[in-house]
Amino acid sequence: MNGLDDLKAKYLGGIAAAKDEVALEELRLAAVGKKGEVALMMRGLGKMTPEERQVAGPAFNALKNEINSALTAKKAGLADAALNERLQSEWIDVSLAGRPRREGTIHPVSQVTEEVIAIFADLGFAVAEGPQIESDHYNFDALNIAPEHPARQEHDTFYMHRDAGDNRPPHVLRTHTSPVQIRYMEKHGVPCRIICPGRVYRADYDQTHTPMFHQYEGLCIDKNVSMANLKWVLEEFCRAFFGIDDIELRFRASHFPFTEPSAEVDIRCSWDNGQLKLGEGDDWMEILGSGMVHPKVLAAAGVDPEEYQGFAFGMGIDRIAMLKYGIPDLRAFFDSDLRWLKHYGFAALDVPTMHGGISR
Ligand code: DAH
């Protein structure tokens, strides 16, 4: 049986050394193929005595099986190696920086509007909106601003064009969000608790004024609403919005045609080396106008002032955005300068909520 051992050594060695599947196939044909060496040897079985055949037959089969197993194992090994080689050559470093993740940003005005809405939603205020092109009835008359009232000039109003011969009073670009008070009460009645954010327009332009800016109006009407409620709501808002617990507000007697009494509200602050800090120091910064809604305004909106009363206030969104996020020049808000937007913008998924956080 020496021949068998030689064959075994020859082929198992060959298989172990085979470099690829082509070499393996050649070995397979040469060893266990129909005309292979093992097959040729097996033909010799016919010339053996039955006793010899009983020994040689199983030995041939064992050799054949062993070679076949070695071929299968080697084939799997070669396939694994080929796959590994391919994985190596096609490897991609996924840790390399891809494209910048955040191309667009949320404008500070949008972000702060969302912050305001989230805080007031928590206090039970709904959001209402009105048109930006407004009749002079809603922008002035219904708010107790008579035609000769100086406030009409103070507001530096933009008037819309009327055709020659059309003598109706022209529409205006609304100079404040206060007309939404009237529209809302007319449509939905009272009691009500709303804020009305939106764009307003005045012909004015310097570091703190732009011809278009943003305000939001607050309105709360019921049977027993007082100035004390106004104070609490505004303090609660400022604490949440600026994220400062000991915020201090000062109510200064003022005049607005649509409120009686009226107050302007200042926030305590300090200026240190050009750095503004809220809630401390000896300076005061005006942040809003407010008051108890004038009976004439309620009546103009179809609400009985004998039965209902409440407070209103108006706050500049851009202004509180500047204060909170330390943005020095209002004009830059509307320049669409991408560098500014990248610097002051907010990530799109940072939606402000009372539970998730109001400030980023
Ligand atoms: N409408 C005023 C303005 O734009 C702001 C304002 C003051 C609104 C007092 C109010 C208020 O509701 O009560 O200057």
Short mmCIF file of C-alpha atoms and ligand atoms in Angstrom, two decimals:
data_model
loop_
_atom_site.label_atom_id
_atom_site.label_comp_id
_atom_site.label_asym_id
_atom_site.label_seq_id
_atom_site.Cartn_x
_atom_site.Cartn_y
_atom_site.Cartn_z
CA MET A 1 0.00 0.00 0.00
CA ASN A 2 2.99 2.21 -0.36
CA GLY A 3 1.53 3.72 -3.49
CA LEU A 4 -1.45 4.99 -1.51
CA ASP A 5 0.70 6.75 1.09
CA ASP A 6 2.72 8.38 -1.66
CA LEU A 7 -0.43 9.57 -3.39
CA LYS A 8 -1.79 10.89 -0.13
CA ALA A 9 1.36 12.80 0.69
CA LYS A 10 1.57 14.17 -2.85
CA TYR A 11 -1.98 15.44 -3.06
CA LEU A 12 -2.50 16.66 0.50
CA GLY A 13 0.76 18.56 0.17
CA GLY A 14 -0.32 19.95 -3.20
CA ILE A 15 -3.68 21.00 -1.88
CA ALA A 16 -2.13 22.73 1.13
CA ALA A 17 0.18 24.68 -1.15
CA ALA A 18 -2.43 25.57 -3.82
CA LYS A 19 -2.55 29.32 -4.45
CA ASP A 20 -5.98 29.62 -6.04
CA GLU A 21 -9.12 27.81 -7.13
CA VAL A 22 -7.72 27.05 -10.60
CA ALA A 23 -4.76 25.18 -9.07
CA LEU A 24 -7.15 23.36 -6.75
CA GLU A 25 -9.34 22.23 -9.65
CA GLU A 26 -6.32 20.88 -11.49
CA LEU A 27 -5.31 18.93 -8.40
CA ARG A 28 -8.85 17.59 -8.01
CA LEU A 29 -8.92 16.32 -11.59
CA ALA A 30 -5.45 14.82 -11.28
CA ALA A 31 -6.28 13.04 -8.01
CA VAL A 32 -9.95 12.08 -7.82
CA GLY A 33 -11.25 13.02 -11.28
CA LYS A 34 -12.53 10.21 -13.55
CA LYS A 35 -9.11 9.80 -15.06
CA GLY A 36 -7.25 10.81 -11.92
CA GLU A 37 -4.54 8.82 -10.22
CA VAL A 38 -6.76 7.47 -7.48
CA ALA A 39 -9.32 6.32 -10.01
CA LEU A 40 -6.62 4.64 -12.05
CA MET A 41 -5.35 2.81 -8.99
CA MET A 42 -8.86 1.76 -8.09
CA ARG A 43 -9.14 0.08 -11.44
CA GLY A 44 -6.39 -2.22 -10.23
CA LEU A 45 -8.86 -3.61 -7.69
CA GLY A 46 -10.26 -5.88 -10.36
CA LYS A 47 -6.99 -7.78 -10.61
CA MET A 48 -6.81 -8.41 -6.85
CA THR A 49 -7.88 -11.44 -4.94
CA PRO A 50 -11.07 -11.00 -2.92
CA GLU A 51 -9.05 -10.86 0.32
CA GLU A 52 -6.73 -8.19 -1.05
CA ARG A 53 -9.70 -6.28 -2.33
CA GLN A 54 -11.33 -6.29 1.13
CA VAL A 55 -8.36 -4.42 2.52
CA ALA A 56 -7.58 -2.23 -0.48
CA GLY A 57 -11.16 -1.14 -1.30
CA PRO A 58 -11.81 0.77 1.97
CA ALA A 59 -8.28 2.18 1.87
CA PHE A 60 -8.88 3.65 -1.58
CA ASN A 61 -12.21 5.07 -0.46
CA ALA A 62 -10.66 6.55 2.65
CA LEU A 63 -7.96 8.20 0.57
CA LYS A 64 -10.51 9.52 -1.85
CA ASN A 65 -12.60 10.93 0.98
CA GLU A 66 -9.60 12.46 2.64
CA ILE A 67 -8.51 14.20 -0.54
CA ASN A 68 -12.08 15.42 -1.18
CA SER A 69 -12.33 16.83 2.36
CA ALA A 70 -8.97 18.54 1.99
CA LEU A 71 -10.13 20.04 -1.33
CA THR A 72 -13.38 21.34 0.23
CA ALA A 73 -11.62 22.80 3.24
CA LYS A 74 -8.95 24.44 1.11
CA LYS A 75 -11.57 25.84 -1.23
CA ALA A 76 -13.42 27.45 1.67
CA GLY A 77 -10.14 28.79 3.00
CA LEU A 78 -9.25 30.33 -0.38
CA ALA A 79 -12.72 31.92 -0.64
CA ASP A 80 -12.34 33.43 2.85
CA ALA A 81 -8.91 34.76 1.97
CA ALA A 82 -10.22 36.27 -1.29
CA LEU A 83 -13.07 37.97 0.59
CA ASN A 84 -10.68 39.32 3.20
CA GLU A 85 -8.40 40.65 0.52
CA ARG A 86 -11.33 42.39 -1.16
CA LEU A 87 -12.56 43.85 2.09
CA GLN A 88 -9.09 45.18 2.73
CA SER A 89 -8.73 46.73 -0.69
CA GLU A 90 -12.21 48.25 -0.68
CA TRP A 91 -12.02 49.51 2.90
CA ILE A 92 -13.44 52.96 3.48
CA ASP A 93 -12.55 55.08 6.48
CA VAL A 94 -16.03 56.00 7.57
CA SER A 95 -14.63 58.20 10.30
CA LEU A 96 -13.48 60.76 7.74
CA ALA A 97 -15.45 63.99 7.88
CA GLY A 98 -18.30 64.02 5.39
CA ARG A 99 -20.20 67.10 4.27
CA PRO A 100 -20.96 69.62 7.00
CA ARG A 101 -24.01 68.33 8.88
CA ARG A 102 -25.68 71.67 9.41
CA GLU A 103 -25.94 73.86 6.33
CA GLY A 104 -29.00 75.88 7.24
CA THR A 105 -29.81 77.38 10.61
CA ILE A 106 -32.87 78.71 12.38
CA HIS A 107 -32.91 82.51 12.48
CA PRO A 108 -32.79 84.02 15.99
CA VAL A 109 -36.17 85.69 15.39
CA SER A 110 -37.78 82.33 14.61
CA GLN A 111 -36.03 80.69 17.53
CA VAL A 112 -37.06 83.38 20.01
CA THR A 113 -40.63 83.38 18.68
CA GLU A 114 -40.77 79.65 19.38
CA GLU A 115 -39.33 80.22 22.84
CA VAL A 116 -41.98 82.86 23.59
CA ILE A 117 -44.77 80.61 22.32
CA ALA A 118 -43.54 77.68 24.43
CA ILE A 119 -43.44 79.76 27.61
CA PHE A 120 -46.86 81.30 27.09
CA ALA A 121 -48.37 77.97 26.08
CA ASP A 122 -47.31 76.79 29.52
CA LEU A 123 -49.18 79.75 31.03
CA GLY A 124 -52.32 78.88 29.06
CA PHE A 125 -52.00 81.41 26.21
CA ALA A 126 -52.97 80.43 22.66
CA VAL A 127 -51.34 81.90 19.53
CA ALA A 128 -53.32 84.24 17.24
CA GLU A 129 -52.31 85.99 14.04
CA GLY A 130 -53.55 88.86 11.93
CA PRO A 131 -52.81 90.48 8.55
CA GLN A 132 -49.72 92.61 7.97
CA ILE A 133 -51.61 94.91 5.62
CA GLU A 134 -54.17 96.39 7.97
CA SER A 135 -57.05 98.84 7.72
CA ASP A 136 -56.62 102.05 9.63
CA HIS A 137 -59.70 101.04 11.61
CA TYR A 138 -57.93 98.06 13.18
CA ASN A 139 -54.48 99.61 13.36
CA PHE A 140 -55.67 102.90 14.90
CA ASP A 141 -59.36 103.72 15.40
CA ALA A 142 -60.45 100.57 17.19
CA LEU A 143 -57.41 100.95 19.45
CA ASN A 144 -58.62 104.38 20.53
CA ILE A 145 -56.05 106.19 18.39
CA ALA A 146 -58.13 108.99 16.86
CA PRO A 147 -57.14 110.42 13.42
CA GLU A 148 -55.59 113.52 14.95
CA HIS A 149 -53.80 111.54 17.66
CA PRO A 150 -50.05 112.17 17.66
CA ALA A 151 -49.40 108.41 17.89
CA ARG A 152 -50.24 108.18 14.20
CA GLN A 153 -47.23 110.35 13.43
CA GLU A 154 -45.05 108.74 16.09
CA HIS A 155 -45.51 105.39 14.46
CA ASP A 156 -44.00 106.61 11.17
CA THR A 157 -46.64 104.69 9.32
CA PHE A 158 -46.26 103.23 5.83
CA TYR A 159 -49.45 103.95 3.90
CA MET A 160 -50.64 101.80 1.02
CA HIS A 161 -51.54 103.35 -2.33
CA ARG A 162 -55.13 104.25 -3.21
CA ASP A 163 -56.33 104.94 -6.73
CA ALA A 164 -56.90 108.59 -7.60
CA GLY A 165 -60.46 109.52 -6.64
CA ASP A 166 -60.72 106.72 -4.05
CA ASN A 167 -61.18 108.70 -0.88
CA ARG A 168 -61.39 105.87 1.61
CA PRO A 169 -58.64 105.98 4.23
CA PRO A 170 -55.64 104.04 2.95
CA HIS A 171 -54.61 100.70 4.36
CA VAL A 172 -51.35 100.66 6.28
CA LEU A 173 -48.57 98.23 6.96
CA ARG A 174 -49.48 97.50 10.56
CA THR A 175 -47.33 99.51 12.93
CA HIS A 176 -47.86 97.11 15.84
CA THR A 177 -49.44 93.74 16.66
CA SER A 178 -52.16 95.40 18.79
CA PRO A 179 -54.83 95.22 16.02
CA VAL A 180 -54.85 91.44 16.45
CA GLN A 181 -56.45 92.06 19.89
CA ILE A 182 -59.52 93.55 18.21
CA ARG A 183 -59.71 90.96 15.44
CA TYR A 184 -59.43 88.10 17.91
CA MET A 185 -62.07 89.40 20.35
CA GLU A 186 -64.46 90.19 17.50
CA LYS A 187 -64.15 86.68 16.14
CA HIS A 188 -63.78 84.53 19.24
CA GLY A 189 -65.21 86.68 22.04
CA VAL A 190 -64.02 86.63 25.61
CA PRO A 191 -62.68 85.40 28.00
CA CYS A 192 -59.43 84.97 26.14
CA ARG A 193 -55.73 84.53 26.69
CA ILE A 194 -53.60 84.96 23.59
CA ILE A 195 -50.25 86.07 22.27
CA CYS A 196 -49.93 87.40 18.73
CA PRO A 197 -46.42 87.30 17.26
CA GLY A 198 -45.66 88.82 13.89
CA ARG A 199 -44.05 91.41 11.66
CA VAL A 200 -44.68 95.10 12.05
CA TYR A 201 -43.51 98.10 10.01
CA ARG A 202 -42.34 101.64 10.72
CA ALA A 203 -40.30 104.06 8.64
CA ASP A 204 -37.25 104.10 10.88
CA TYR A 205 -33.66 102.92 10.46
CA ASP A 206 -30.66 102.93 12.82
CA GLN A 207 -28.74 100.51 15.06
CA THR A 208 -31.86 99.59 17.02
CA HIS A 209 -34.56 100.27 14.43
CA THR A 210 -35.38 98.64 11.09
CA PRO A 211 -38.40 99.40 8.86
CA MET A 212 -39.66 95.86 9.50
CA PHE A 213 -39.32 94.23 12.88
CA HIS A 214 -41.13 91.73 15.08
CA GLN A 215 -43.43 92.14 18.03
CA TYR A 216 -45.76 90.02 20.00
CA GLU A 217 -48.87 91.17 21.68
CA GLY A 218 -50.28 89.64 24.84
CA LEU A 219 -53.97 89.85 25.73
CA CYS A 220 -55.81 88.41 28.71
CA ILE A 221 -59.46 89.29 29.25
CA ASP A 222 -61.81 87.88 31.86
CA LYS A 223 -64.14 89.06 34.63
CA ASN A 224 -61.57 89.62 37.34
CA VAL A 225 -58.19 90.16 35.72
CA SER A 226 -56.01 92.81 37.36
CA MET A 227 -52.69 94.60 37.01
CA ALA A 228 -51.32 92.11 39.58
CA ASN A 229 -51.96 89.28 37.10
CA LEU A 230 -50.11 91.27 34.43
CA LYS A 231 -47.12 91.70 36.74
CA TRP A 232 -46.99 88.03 37.63
CA VAL A 233 -47.30 86.87 34.01
CA LEU A 234 -44.53 89.20 32.83
CA GLU A 235 -42.20 88.23 35.67
CA GLU A 236 -42.88 84.56 35.08
CA PHE A 237 -42.16 85.05 31.39
CA CYS A 238 -38.87 86.90 31.97
CA ARG A 239 -37.65 84.32 34.47
CA ALA A 240 -38.28 81.51 32.00
CA PHE A 241 -37.10 83.37 28.91
CA PHE A 242 -33.86 84.79 30.25
CA GLY A 243 -33.29 81.78 32.51
CA ILE A 244 -32.62 84.02 35.52
CA ASP A 245 -34.50 83.39 38.77
CA ASP A 246 -34.05 86.76 40.44
CA ILE A 247 -35.09 88.89 37.54
CA GLU A 248 -36.47 92.30 38.60
CA LEU A 249 -39.04 94.32 36.67
CA ARG A 250 -39.94 97.96 37.18
CA PHE A 251 -43.36 99.25 36.16
CA ARG A 252 -43.18 102.89 35.08
CA ALA A 253 -46.38 104.89 34.59
CA SER A 254 -46.77 105.72 30.90
CA HIS A 255 -49.40 106.46 28.32
CA PHE A 256 -50.86 104.39 25.51
CA PRO A 257 -54.24 105.27 23.97
CA PHE A 258 -55.37 101.64 24.18
CA THR A 259 -54.65 101.04 27.87
CA GLU A 260 -55.65 102.76 31.09
CA PRO A 261 -53.65 102.73 33.28
CA SER A 262 -50.55 102.16 31.16
CA ALA A 263 -47.08 101.11 32.17
CA GLU A 264 -43.77 100.67 30.49
CA VAL A 265 -41.74 97.86 31.96
CA ASP A 266 -37.99 97.93 32.51
CA ILE A 267 -35.71 95.08 33.46
CA ARG A 268 -32.87 95.50 35.99
CA CYS A 269 -29.46 95.18 34.38
CA SER A 270 -25.83 96.21 34.51
CA TRP A 271 -23.41 97.32 31.83
CA ASP A 272 -19.91 96.10 32.63
CA ASN A 273 -17.23 96.81 30.01
CA GLY A 274 -19.89 96.83 27.35
CA GLN A 275 -21.23 93.52 28.71
CA LEU A 276 -24.92 93.50 29.54
CA LYS A 277 -26.03 91.46 32.57
CA LEU A 278 -29.68 91.04 33.46
CA GLY A 279 -31.05 90.71 36.99
CA GLU A 280 -28.28 92.73 38.66
CA GLY A 281 -26.80 96.22 38.69
CA ASP A 282 -28.26 99.73 38.79
CA ASP A 283 -29.44 100.24 35.23
CA TRP A 284 -32.87 99.64 33.77
CA MET A 285 -33.66 98.65 30.21
CA GLU A 286 -37.12 99.12 28.75
CA ILE A 287 -38.50 95.91 27.29
CA LEU A 288 -42.23 96.40 26.76
CA GLY A 289 -45.37 98.50 26.98
CA SER A 290 -48.45 97.30 28.82
CA GLY A 291 -51.58 98.22 30.71
CA MET A 292 -55.23 97.48 31.44
CA VAL A 293 -57.15 97.38 28.17
CA HIS A 294 -59.09 100.63 27.67
CA PRO A 295 -62.89 100.25 27.93
CA LYS A 296 -63.22 101.87 24.50
CA VAL A 297 -61.01 99.18 22.99
CA LEU A 298 -63.13 96.43 24.52
CA ALA A 299 -66.27 98.15 23.25
CA ALA A 300 -64.78 98.51 19.75
CA ALA A 301 -64.24 94.76 19.73
CA GLY A 302 -67.83 94.09 20.84
CA VAL A 303 -66.96 93.25 24.45
CA ASP A 304 -68.91 94.77 27.34
CA PRO A 305 -66.40 96.74 29.46
CA GLU A 306 -68.84 96.71 32.38
CA GLU A 307 -68.50 92.97 32.57
CA TYR A 308 -65.00 92.25 31.31
CA GLN A 309 -61.56 93.68 31.81
CA GLY A 310 -57.97 92.58 31.34
CA PHE A 311 -54.44 93.42 30.47
CA ALA A 312 -52.45 93.71 27.27
CA PHE A 313 -48.80 94.17 26.48
CA GLY A 314 -46.52 94.50 23.48
CA MET A 315 -42.92 93.34 23.35
CA GLY A 316 -40.24 93.52 20.65
CA ILE A 317 -39.10 90.03 19.65
CA ASP A 318 -35.91 91.23 17.97
CA ARG A 319 -35.12 93.34 21.03
CA ILE A 320 -35.40 90.46 23.52
CA ALA A 321 -33.44 88.25 21.09
CA MET A 322 -30.64 90.86 21.10
CA LEU A 323 -30.71 91.00 24.90
CA LYS A 324 -30.73 87.27 25.45
CA TYR A 325 -28.22 86.23 22.82
CA GLY A 326 -25.95 89.29 22.95
CA ILE A 327 -26.55 90.46 19.37
CA PRO A 328 -25.39 94.09 19.06
CA ASP A 329 -26.93 95.44 15.85
CA LEU A 330 -30.56 94.95 14.85
CA ARG A 331 -29.90 95.75 11.18
CA ALA A 332 -27.79 92.60 10.79
CA PHE A 333 -30.91 90.51 11.55
CA PHE A 334 -32.22 91.27 8.09
CA ASP A 335 -29.03 91.40 6.00
CA SER A 336 -29.16 87.69 5.06
CA ASP A 337 -25.40 87.49 5.62
CA LEU A 338 -24.61 83.77 5.77
CA ARG A 339 -21.71 84.30 8.16
CA TRP A 340 -24.02 86.09 10.59
CA LEU A 341 -26.67 83.39 10.22
CA LYS A 342 -24.11 80.64 10.86
CA HIS A 343 -22.85 82.45 13.95
CA TYR A 344 -26.16 83.41 15.54
CA GLY A 345 -28.41 80.71 14.02
CA PHE A 346 -29.80 77.72 15.86
CA ALA A 347 -29.78 74.01 15.02
CA ALA A 348 -32.97 72.97 13.30
CA LEU A 349 -33.81 70.21 15.76
CA ASP A 350 -33.32 72.33 18.89
CA VAL A 351 -37.00 73.02 19.28
CA PRO A 352 -37.56 74.99 22.49
CA THR A 353 -39.97 73.47 24.99
CA MET A 354 -40.56 74.03 28.69
CA HIS A 355 -39.51 70.47 29.55
CA GLY A 356 -36.66 70.19 27.04
CA GLY A 357 -35.22 73.67 27.66
CA ILE A 358 -35.92 77.18 26.39
CA SER A 359 -32.35 78.35 25.79
CA ARG A 360 -29.53 76.91 23.71
N1 DAH B 1 -48.53 98.71 20.54
C1 DAH B 1 -47.47 99.31 21.32
C2 DAH B 1 -46.30 99.67 20.40
O1 DAH B 1 -46.12 99.05 19.41
C3 DAH B 1 -46.98 98.37 22.36
C4 DAH B 1 -47.99 98.14 23.41
C5 DAH B 1 -48.07 98.95 24.49
C6 DAH B 1 -48.91 97.11 23.27
C7 DAH B 1 -49.00 98.75 25.48
C8 DAH B 1 -49.87 96.90 24.24
C9 DAH B 1 -49.91 97.74 25.36
O2 DAH B 1 -50.78 95.93 24.18
O3 DAH B 1 -50.84 97.53 26.30
O4 DAH B 1 -45.59 100.57 20.69
#
